[in-house]
Amino acid sequence: AELRLTVDSNRGLDLLPAAPEADGAIAALLAVVYEALLDNTWPRMRACRKLSCRYAYYDRTKNASRAWCSMATCGNQEKAARRRMRERTAH
């Protein structure tokens, strides 16, 4: 995936994909990762812990402890499944 360096009057130096095809999409993703590494936001990039989801999100919690992409969907489903498992093994 090829990236090109550009100069933006507002942002300064910027990395952009050199091609719009599939390689361009990979290059755009690599540029986002590179920028996250530079501005130290990379450690807060996460993947949802629910194995069937694995959606990527940015953890904005104060202590950087978010586990699921959404508590309303994945978090709730995972917690309910663990509770059902505990109830089955307790009896």
PDB file of N, CA and C in Angstrom:
ATOM      1  N   ALA A   1       0.854  -1.174   0.000  1.00  0.00           N
ATOM      2  CA  ALA A   1       0.000   0.000   0.000  1.00  0.00           C
ATOM      3  C   ALA A   1       0.894   1.228   0.000  1.00  0.00           C
ATOM      4  N   GLU A   2       0.652   2.103  -0.930  1.00  0.00           N
ATOM      5  CA  GLU A   2       1.507   3.273  -1.092  1.00  0.00           C
ATOM      6  C   GLU A   2       0.843   4.518  -0.511  1.00  0.00           C
ATOM      7  N   LEU A   3       1.614   5.257   0.263  1.00  0.00           N
ATOM      8  CA  LEU A   3       1.152   6.526   0.835  1.00  0.00           C
ATOM      9  C   LEU A   3       1.931   7.661   0.200  1.00  0.00           C
ATOM     10  N   ARG A   4       1.311   8.841   0.157  1.00  0.00           N
ATOM     11  CA  ARG A   4       2.042  10.015  -0.319  1.00  0.00           C
ATOM     12  C   ARG A   4       1.940  11.092   0.744  1.00  0.00           C
ATOM     13  N   LEU A   5       2.973  11.855   0.854  1.00  0.00           N
ATOM     14  CA  LEU A   5       3.049  12.920   1.824  1.00  0.00           C
ATOM     15  C   LEU A   5       2.545  14.207   1.183  1.00  0.00           C
ATOM     16  N   THR A   6       1.620  14.893   1.839  1.00  0.00           N
ATOM     17  CA  THR A   6       1.098  16.153   1.334  1.00  0.00           C
ATOM     18  C   THR A   6       1.257  17.224   2.409  1.00  0.00           C
ATOM     19  N   VAL A   7       1.121  18.463   1.999  1.00  0.00           N
ATOM     20  CA  VAL A   7       1.180  19.576   2.940  1.00  0.00           C
ATOM     21  C   VAL A   7      -0.190  20.233   2.963  1.00  0.00           C
ATOM     22  N   ASP A   8      -0.772  20.277   4.151  1.00  0.00           N
ATOM     23  CA  ASP A   8      -2.078  20.902   4.351  1.00  0.00           C
ATOM     24  C   ASP A   8      -1.853  22.189   5.145  1.00  0.00           C
ATOM     25  N   SER A   9      -2.462  23.294   4.712  1.00  0.00           N
ATOM     26  CA  SER A   9      -2.232  24.572   5.386  1.00  0.00           C
ATOM     27  C   SER A   9      -2.736  24.575   6.827  1.00  0.00           C
ATOM     28  N   ASN A  10      -3.729  23.750   7.150  1.00  0.00           N
ATOM     29  CA  ASN A  10      -4.262  23.687   8.507  1.00  0.00           C
ATOM     30  C   ASN A  10      -3.581  22.627   9.365  1.00  0.00           C
ATOM     31  N   ARG A  11      -3.343  21.461   8.789  1.00  0.00           N
ATOM     32  CA  ARG A  11      -2.815  20.330   9.557  1.00  0.00           C
ATOM     33  C   ARG A  11      -1.315  20.155   9.453  1.00  0.00           C
ATOM     34  N   GLY A  12      -0.696  20.749   8.501  1.00  0.00           N
ATOM     35  CA  GLY A  12       0.730  20.532   8.272  1.00  0.00           C
ATOM     36  C   GLY A  12       0.926  19.347   7.351  1.00  0.00           C
ATOM     37  N   LEU A  13       1.898  18.494   7.666  1.00  0.00           N
ATOM     38  CA  LEU A  13       2.153  17.311   6.849  1.00  0.00           C
ATOM     39  C   LEU A  13       1.050  16.291   7.059  1.00  0.00           C
ATOM     40  N   ASP A  14       0.676  15.612   5.987  1.00  0.00           N
ATOM     41  CA  ASP A  14      -0.413  14.651   6.043  1.00  0.00           C
ATOM     42  C   ASP A  14      -0.084  13.468   5.149  1.00  0.00           C
ATOM     43  N   LEU A  15      -0.442  12.271   5.585  1.00  0.00           N
ATOM     44  CA  LEU A  15      -0.278  11.072   4.771  1.00  0.00           C
ATOM     45  C   LEU A  15      -1.610  10.727   4.129  1.00  0.00           C
ATOM     46  N   LEU A  16      -1.583  10.488   2.822  1.00  0.00           N
ATOM     47  CA  LEU A  16      -2.789  10.126   2.076  1.00  0.00           C
ATOM     48  C   LEU A  16      -2.500   8.925   1.196  1.00  0.00           C
ATOM     49  N   PRO A  17      -3.527   8.121   0.904  1.00  0.00           N
ATOM     50  CA  PRO A  17      -3.324   6.995  -0.022  1.00  0.00           C
ATOM     51  C   PRO A  17      -2.948   7.501  -1.406  1.00  0.00           C
ATOM     52  N   ALA A  18      -2.027   6.805  -2.048  1.00  0.00           N
ATOM     53  CA  ALA A  18      -1.610   7.189  -3.392  1.00  0.00           C
ATOM     54  C   ALA A  18      -2.588   6.694  -4.450  1.00  0.00           C
ATOM     55  N   ALA A  19      -3.366   5.656  -4.122  1.00  0.00           N
ATOM     56  CA  ALA A  19      -4.305   5.075  -5.085  1.00  0.00           C
ATOM     57  C   ALA A  19      -5.670   4.904  -4.421  1.00  0.00           C
ATOM     58  N   PRO A  20      -6.762   5.064  -5.183  1.00  0.00           N
ATOM     59  CA  PRO A  20      -8.096   4.953  -4.599  1.00  0.00           C
ATOM     60  C   PRO A  20      -8.629   3.517  -4.499  1.00  0.00           C
ATOM     61  N   GLU A  21      -7.934   2.536  -5.064  1.00  0.00           N
ATOM     62  CA  GLU A  21      -8.428   1.151  -5.067  1.00  0.00           C
ATOM     63  C   GLU A  21      -8.264   0.511  -3.693  1.00  0.00           C
ATOM     64  N   ALA A  22      -8.267  -0.804  -3.656  1.00  0.00           N
ATOM     65  CA  ALA A  22      -8.146  -1.546  -2.402  1.00  0.00           C
ATOM     66  C   ALA A  22      -6.860  -1.179  -1.666  1.00  0.00           C
ATOM     67  N   ASP A  23      -5.769  -1.023  -2.414  1.00  0.00           N
ATOM     68  CA  ASP A  23      -4.517  -0.597  -1.785  1.00  0.00           C
ATOM     69  C   ASP A  23      -4.675   0.769  -1.134  1.00  0.00           C
ATOM     70  N   GLY A  24      -5.530   1.609  -1.727  1.00  0.00           N
ATOM     71  CA  GLY A  24      -5.779   2.927  -1.160  1.00  0.00           C
ATOM     72  C   GLY A  24      -6.478   2.825   0.190  1.00  0.00           C
ATOM     73  N   ALA A  25      -7.392   1.878   0.322  1.00  0.00           N
ATOM     74  CA  ALA A  25      -8.085   1.684   1.596  1.00  0.00           C
ATOM     75  C   ALA A  25      -7.109   1.203   2.666  1.00  0.00           C
ATOM     76  N   ILE A  26      -6.210   0.298   2.302  1.00  0.00           N
ATOM     77  CA  ILE A  26      -5.202  -0.181   3.243  1.00  0.00           C
ATOM     78  C   ILE A  26      -4.258   0.957   3.615  1.00  0.00           C
ATOM     79  N   ALA A  27      -3.863   1.741   2.638  1.00  0.00           N
ATOM     80  CA  ALA A  27      -2.979   2.875   2.897  1.00  0.00           C
ATOM     81  C   ALA A  27      -3.649   3.888   3.814  1.00  0.00           C
ATOM     82  N   ALA A  28      -4.950   4.133   3.614  1.00  0.00           N
ATOM     83  CA  ALA A  28      -5.676   5.069   4.477  1.00  0.00           C
ATOM     84  C   ALA A  28      -5.698   4.565   5.913  1.00  0.00           C
ATOM     85  N   LEU A  29      -5.908   3.267   6.091  1.00  0.00           N
ATOM     86  CA  LEU A  29      -5.899   2.679   7.427  1.00  0.00           C
ATOM     87  C   LEU A  29      -4.512   2.809   8.064  1.00  0.00           C
ATOM     88  N   LEU A  30      -3.468   2.541   7.293  1.00  0.00           N
ATOM     89  CA  LEU A  30      -2.110   2.682   7.810  1.00  0.00           C
ATOM     90  C   LEU A  30      -1.809   4.123   8.203  1.00  0.00           C
ATOM     91  N   ALA A  31      -2.323   5.073   7.448  1.00  0.00           N
ATOM     92  CA  ALA A  31      -2.119   6.487   7.774  1.00  0.00           C
ATOM     93  C   ALA A  31      -2.787   6.828   9.105  1.00  0.00           C
ATOM     94  N   VAL A  32      -3.977   6.305   9.335  1.00  0.00           N
ATOM     95  CA  VAL A  32      -4.680   6.542  10.611  1.00  0.00           C
ATOM     96  C   VAL A  32      -3.886   5.943  11.765  1.00  0.00           C
ATOM     97  N   VAL A  33      -3.380   4.732  11.583  1.00  0.00           N
ATOM     98  CA  VAL A  33      -2.569   4.087  12.624  1.00  0.00           C
ATOM     99  C   VAL A  33      -1.316   4.913  12.895  1.00  0.00           C
ATOM    100  N   TYR A  34      -0.662   5.361  11.851  1.00  0.00           N
ATOM    101  CA  TYR A  34       0.550   6.166  11.995  1.00  0.00           C
ATOM    102  C   TYR A  34       0.267   7.453  12.769  1.00  0.00           C
ATOM    103  N   GLU A  35      -0.807   8.142  12.419  1.00  0.00           N
ATOM    104  CA  GLU A  35      -1.167   9.377  13.122  1.00  0.00           C
ATOM    105  C   GLU A  35      -1.509   9.095  14.583  1.00  0.00           C
ATOM    106  N   ALA A  36      -2.185   7.974  14.850  1.00  0.00           N
ATOM    107  CA  ALA A  36      -2.518   7.612  16.231  1.00  0.00           C
ATOM    108  C   ALA A  36      -1.253   7.325  17.042  1.00  0.00           C
ATOM    109  N   LEU A  37      -0.261   6.742  16.407  1.00  0.00           N
ATOM    110  CA  LEU A  37       1.011   6.507  17.087  1.00  0.00           C
ATOM    111  C   LEU A  37       1.709   7.828  17.392  1.00  0.00           C
ATOM    112  N   LEU A  38       1.666   8.741  16.441  1.00  0.00           N
ATOM    113  CA  LEU A  38       2.322  10.047  16.634  1.00  0.00           C
ATOM    114  C   LEU A  38       1.669  10.873  17.733  1.00  0.00           C
ATOM    115  N   ASP A  39       0.346  10.896  17.772  1.00  0.00           N
ATOM    116  CA  ASP A  39      -0.328  11.747  18.767  1.00  0.00           C
ATOM    117  C   ASP A  39      -0.674  10.991  20.052  1.00  0.00           C
ATOM    118  N   ASN A  40      -0.140   9.770  20.190  1.00  0.00           N
ATOM    119  CA  ASN A  40      -0.274   8.952  21.401  1.00  0.00           C
ATOM    120  C   ASN A  40      -1.719   8.577  21.733  1.00  0.00           C
ATOM    121  N   THR A  41      -2.574   8.449  20.725  1.00  0.00           N
ATOM    122  CA  THR A  41      -3.925   7.947  20.957  1.00  0.00           C
ATOM    123  C   THR A  41      -4.028   6.452  20.645  1.00  0.00           C
ATOM    124  N   TRP A  42      -2.991   5.868  20.080  1.00  0.00           N
ATOM    125  CA  TRP A  42      -3.003   4.456  19.714  1.00  0.00           C
ATOM    126  C   TRP A  42      -3.305   3.537  20.904  1.00  0.00           C
ATOM    127  N   PRO A  43      -2.755   3.780  22.110  1.00  0.00           N
ATOM    128  CA  PRO A  43      -3.048   2.873  23.229  1.00  0.00           C
ATOM    129  C   PRO A  43      -4.533   2.787  23.587  1.00  0.00           C
ATOM    130  N   ARG A  44      -5.328   3.743  23.166  1.00  0.00           N
ATOM    131  CA  ARG A  44      -6.764   3.704  23.459  1.00  0.00           C
ATOM    132  C   ARG A  44      -7.599   3.100  22.331  1.00  0.00           C
ATOM    133  N   MET A  45      -6.964   2.671  21.274  1.00  0.00           N
ATOM    134  CA  MET A  45      -7.684   1.966  20.210  1.00  0.00           C
ATOM    135  C   MET A  45      -7.918   0.542  20.688  1.00  0.00           C
ATOM    136  N   ARG A  46      -9.151   0.061  20.560  1.00  0.00           N
ATOM    137  CA  ARG A  46      -9.519  -1.250  21.078  1.00  0.00           C
ATOM    138  C   ARG A  46     -10.320  -2.035  20.041  1.00  0.00           C
ATOM    139  N   ALA A  47     -10.390  -3.328  20.292  1.00  0.00           N
ATOM    140  CA  ALA A  47     -11.295  -4.203  19.549  1.00  0.00           C
ATOM    141  C   ALA A  47     -12.263  -4.789  20.571  1.00  0.00           C
ATOM    142  N   CYS A  48     -13.526  -4.828  20.228  1.00  0.00           N
ATOM    143  CA  CYS A  48     -14.555  -5.355  21.123  1.00  0.00           C
ATOM    144  C   CYS A  48     -14.162  -6.758  21.582  1.00  0.00           C
ATOM    145  N   ARG A  49     -14.366  -7.045  22.872  1.00  0.00           N
ATOM    146  CA  ARG A  49     -14.005  -8.356  23.427  1.00  0.00           C
ATOM    147  C   ARG A  49     -14.936  -9.475  22.981  1.00  0.00           C
ATOM    148  N   LYS A  50     -16.111  -9.122  22.480  1.00  0.00           N
ATOM    149  CA  LYS A  50     -17.030 -10.160  22.009  1.00  0.00           C
ATOM    150  C   LYS A  50     -16.467 -10.744  20.713  1.00  0.00           C
ATOM    151  N   LEU A  51     -16.155 -12.032  20.743  1.00  0.00           N
ATOM    152  CA  LEU A  51     -15.456 -12.655  19.618  1.00  0.00           C
ATOM    153  C   LEU A  51     -16.221 -12.579  18.307  1.00  0.00           C
ATOM    154  N   SER A  52     -17.543 -12.578  18.365  1.00  0.00           N
ATOM    155  CA  SER A  52     -18.317 -12.508  17.127  1.00  0.00           C
ATOM    156  C   SER A  52     -18.429 -11.074  16.605  1.00  0.00           C
ATOM    157  N   CYS A  53     -17.945 -10.100  17.349  1.00  0.00           N
ATOM    158  CA  CYS A  53     -18.033  -8.700  16.929  1.00  0.00           C
ATOM    159  C   CYS A  53     -16.663  -8.187  16.481  1.00  0.00           C
ATOM    160  N   ARG A  54     -15.767  -7.985  17.432  1.00  0.00           N
ATOM    161  CA  ARG A  54     -14.412  -7.480  17.200  1.00  0.00           C
ATOM    162  C   ARG A  54     -14.392  -6.114  16.511  1.00  0.00           C
ATOM    163  N   TYR A  55     -15.467  -5.330  16.667  1.00  0.00           N
ATOM    164  CA  TYR A  55     -15.545  -3.981  16.115  1.00  0.00           C
ATOM    165  C   TYR A  55     -14.465  -3.120  16.755  1.00  0.00           C
ATOM    166  N   ALA A  56     -13.817  -2.274  15.994  1.00  0.00           N
ATOM    167  CA  ALA A  56     -12.781  -1.384  16.527  1.00  0.00           C
ATOM    168  C   ALA A  56     -13.422  -0.090  17.009  1.00  0.00           C
ATOM    169  N   TYR A  57     -12.931   0.420  18.126  1.00  0.00           N
ATOM    170  CA  TYR A  57     -13.449   1.668  18.677  1.00  0.00           C
ATOM    171  C   TYR A  57     -12.355   2.388  19.451  1.00  0.00           C
ATOM    172  N   TYR A  58     -12.600   3.640  19.781  1.00  0.00           N
ATOM    173  CA  TYR A  58     -11.673   4.452  20.565  1.00  0.00           C
ATOM    174  C   TYR A  58     -12.204   4.528  21.988  1.00  0.00           C
ATOM    175  N   ASP A  59     -11.397   4.107  22.949  1.00  0.00           N
ATOM    176  CA  ASP A  59     -11.796   4.082  24.355  1.00  0.00           C
ATOM    177  C   ASP A  59     -11.655   5.476  24.965  1.00  0.00           C
ATOM    178  N   ARG A  60     -12.776   6.124  25.230  1.00  0.00           N
ATOM    179  CA  ARG A  60     -12.769   7.466  25.800  1.00  0.00           C
ATOM    180  C   ARG A  60     -12.998   7.471  27.320  1.00  0.00           C
ATOM    181  N   THR A  61     -13.041   6.285  27.943  1.00  0.00           N
ATOM    182  CA  THR A  61     -13.273   6.247  29.377  1.00  0.00           C
ATOM    183  C   THR A  61     -12.090   6.846  30.124  1.00  0.00           C
ATOM    184  N   LYS A  62     -12.370   7.368  31.312  1.00  0.00           N
ATOM    185  CA  LYS A  62     -11.348   8.046  32.101  1.00  0.00           C
ATOM    186  C   LYS A  62     -10.164   7.125  32.431  1.00  0.00           C
ATOM    187  N   ASN A  63     -10.455   5.877  32.799  1.00  0.00           N
ATOM    188  CA  ASN A  63      -9.379   4.958  33.171  1.00  0.00           C
ATOM    189  C   ASN A  63      -8.998   3.970  32.066  1.00  0.00           C
ATOM    190  N   ALA A  64      -9.452   4.207  30.864  1.00  0.00           N
ATOM    191  CA  ALA A  64      -9.110   3.377  29.692  1.00  0.00           C
ATOM    192  C   ALA A  64      -9.421   1.900  29.929  1.00  0.00           C
ATOM    193  N   SER A  65     -10.644   1.613  30.408  1.00  0.00           N
ATOM    194  CA  SER A  65     -10.988   0.231  30.744  1.00  0.00           C
ATOM    195  C   SER A  65     -12.182  -0.316  29.969  1.00  0.00           C
ATOM    196  N   ARG A  66     -12.632   0.385  28.959  1.00  0.00           N
ATOM    197  CA  ARG A  66     -13.786  -0.081  28.201  1.00  0.00           C
ATOM    198  C   ARG A  66     -13.470  -1.414  27.525  1.00  0.00           C
ATOM    199  N   ALA A  67     -14.432  -2.338  27.542  1.00  0.00           N
ATOM    200  CA  ALA A  67     -14.193  -3.683  27.012  1.00  0.00           C
ATOM    201  C   ALA A  67     -14.998  -3.990  25.762  1.00  0.00           C
ATOM    202  N   TRP A  68     -16.166  -3.379  25.610  1.00  0.00           N
ATOM    203  CA  TRP A  68     -17.034  -3.698  24.476  1.00  0.00           C
ATOM    204  C   TRP A  68     -17.308  -2.460  23.655  1.00  0.00           C
ATOM    205  N   CYS A  69     -17.607  -2.656  22.384  1.00  0.00           N
ATOM    206  CA  CYS A  69     -17.904  -1.528  21.503  1.00  0.00           C
ATOM    207  C   CYS A  69     -19.141  -0.788  21.980  1.00  0.00           C
ATOM    208  N   SER A  70     -20.106  -1.531  22.533  1.00  0.00           N
ATOM    209  CA  SER A  70     -21.337  -0.931  23.043  1.00  0.00           C
ATOM    210  C   SER A  70     -21.838  -1.750  24.221  1.00  0.00           C
ATOM    211  N   MET A  71     -22.089  -1.096  25.326  1.00  0.00           N
ATOM    212  CA  MET A  71     -22.641  -1.791  26.484  1.00  0.00           C
ATOM    213  C   MET A  71     -24.078  -2.226  26.195  1.00  0.00           C
ATOM    214  N   ALA A  72     -24.784  -1.482  25.351  1.00  0.00           N
ATOM    215  CA  ALA A  72     -26.185  -1.790  25.045  1.00  0.00           C
ATOM    216  C   ALA A  72     -26.323  -3.082  24.237  1.00  0.00           C
ATOM    217  N   THR A  73     -25.320  -3.434  23.463  1.00  0.00           N
ATOM    218  CA  THR A  73     -25.430  -4.649  22.651  1.00  0.00           C
ATOM    219  C   THR A  73     -24.426  -5.692  23.118  1.00  0.00           C
ATOM    220  N   CYS A  74     -23.195  -5.576  22.711  1.00  0.00           N
ATOM    221  CA  CYS A  74     -22.190  -6.609  22.998  1.00  0.00           C
ATOM    222  C   CYS A  74     -21.956  -6.803  24.487  1.00  0.00           C
ATOM    223  N   GLY A  75     -21.800  -5.717  25.236  1.00  0.00           N
ATOM    224  CA  GLY A  75     -21.556  -5.837  26.665  1.00  0.00           C
ATOM    225  C   GLY A  75     -22.705  -6.519  27.373  1.00  0.00           C
ATOM    226  N   ASN A  76     -23.915  -6.126  27.058  1.00  0.00           N
ATOM    227  CA  ASN A  76     -25.098  -6.715  27.678  1.00  0.00           C
ATOM    228  C   ASN A  76     -25.205  -8.202  27.337  1.00  0.00           C
ATOM    229  N   GLN A  77     -24.990  -8.559  26.082  1.00  0.00           N
ATOM    230  CA  GLN A  77     -25.075  -9.959  25.661  1.00  0.00           C
ATOM    231  C   GLN A  77     -24.012 -10.809  26.351  1.00  0.00           C
ATOM    232  N   GLU A  78     -22.789 -10.303  26.439  1.00  0.00           N
ATOM    233  CA  GLU A  78     -21.714 -11.051  27.076  1.00  0.00           C
ATOM    234  C   GLU A  78     -21.964 -11.238  28.571  1.00  0.00           C
ATOM    235  N   LYS A  79     -22.406 -10.189  29.247  1.00  0.00           N
ATOM    236  CA  LYS A  79     -22.688 -10.299  30.684  1.00  0.00           C
ATOM    237  C   LYS A  79     -23.853 -11.257  30.943  1.00  0.00           C
ATOM    238  N   ALA A  80     -24.880 -11.211  30.111  1.00  0.00           N
ATOM    239  CA  ALA A  80     -26.020 -12.121  30.269  1.00  0.00           C
ATOM    240  C   ALA A  80     -25.590 -13.567  30.045  1.00  0.00           C
ATOM    241  N   ALA A  81     -24.741 -13.811  29.066  1.00  0.00           N
ATOM    242  CA  ALA A  81     -24.261 -15.166  28.791  1.00  0.00           C
ATOM    243  C   ALA A  81     -23.431 -15.695  29.960  1.00  0.00           C
ATOM    244  N   ARG A  82     -22.579 -14.851  30.536  1.00  0.00           N
ATOM    245  CA  ARG A  82     -21.791 -15.279  31.697  1.00  0.00           C
ATOM    246  C   ARG A  82     -22.683 -15.580  32.893  1.00  0.00           C
ATOM    247  N   ARG A  83     -23.712 -14.775  33.085  1.00  0.00           N
ATOM    248  CA  ARG A  83     -24.643 -15.007  34.201  1.00  0.00           C
ATOM    249  C   ARG A  83     -25.373 -16.337  34.023  1.00  0.00           C
ATOM    250  N   ARG A  84     -25.858 -16.606  32.800  1.00  0.00           N
ATOM    251  CA  ARG A  84     -26.532 -17.877  32.550  1.00  0.00           C
ATOM    252  C   ARG A  84     -25.591 -19.056  32.807  1.00  0.00           C
ATOM    253  N   MET A  85     -24.334 -18.910  32.418  1.00  0.00           N
ATOM    254  CA  MET A  85     -23.340 -19.971  32.627  1.00  0.00           C
ATOM    255  C   MET A  85     -23.117 -20.199  34.127  1.00  0.00           C
ATOM    256  N   ARG A  86     -23.001 -19.137  34.899  1.00  0.00           N
ATOM    257  CA  ARG A  86     -22.824 -19.272  36.351  1.00  0.00           C
ATOM    258  C   ARG A  86     -24.026 -19.955  36.986  1.00  0.00           C
ATOM    259  N   GLU A  87     -25.229 -19.593  36.533  1.00  0.00           N
ATOM    260  CA  GLU A  87     -26.445 -20.191  37.088  1.00  0.00           C
ATOM    261  C   GLU A  87     -26.530 -21.677  36.775  1.00  0.00           C
ATOM    262  N   ARG A  88     -26.111 -22.077  35.584  1.00  0.00           N
ATOM    263  CA  ARG A  88     -26.119 -23.494  35.207  1.00  0.00           C
ATOM    264  C   ARG A  88     -25.126 -24.300  36.040  1.00  0.00           C
ATOM    265  N   THR A  89     -23.945 -23.746  36.285  1.00  0.00           N
ATOM    266  CA  THR A  89     -22.929 -24.485  37.020  1.00  0.00           C
ATOM    267  C   THR A  89     -23.173 -24.460  38.521  1.00  0.00           C
ATOM    268  N   ALA A  90     -23.960 -23.508  39.026  1.00  0.00           N
ATOM    269  CA  ALA A  90     -24.238 -23.418  40.462  1.00  0.00           C
ATOM    270  C   ALA A  90     -25.246 -24.471  40.914  1.00  0.00           C
ATOM    271  N   HIS A  91     -26.075 -24.974  40.001  1.00  0.00           N
ATOM    272  CA  HIS A  91     -27.123 -25.936  40.369  1.00  0.00           C
ATOM    273  C   HIS A  91     -26.698 -27.356  40.194  1.00  0.00           C
TER     274      HIS A  91
END
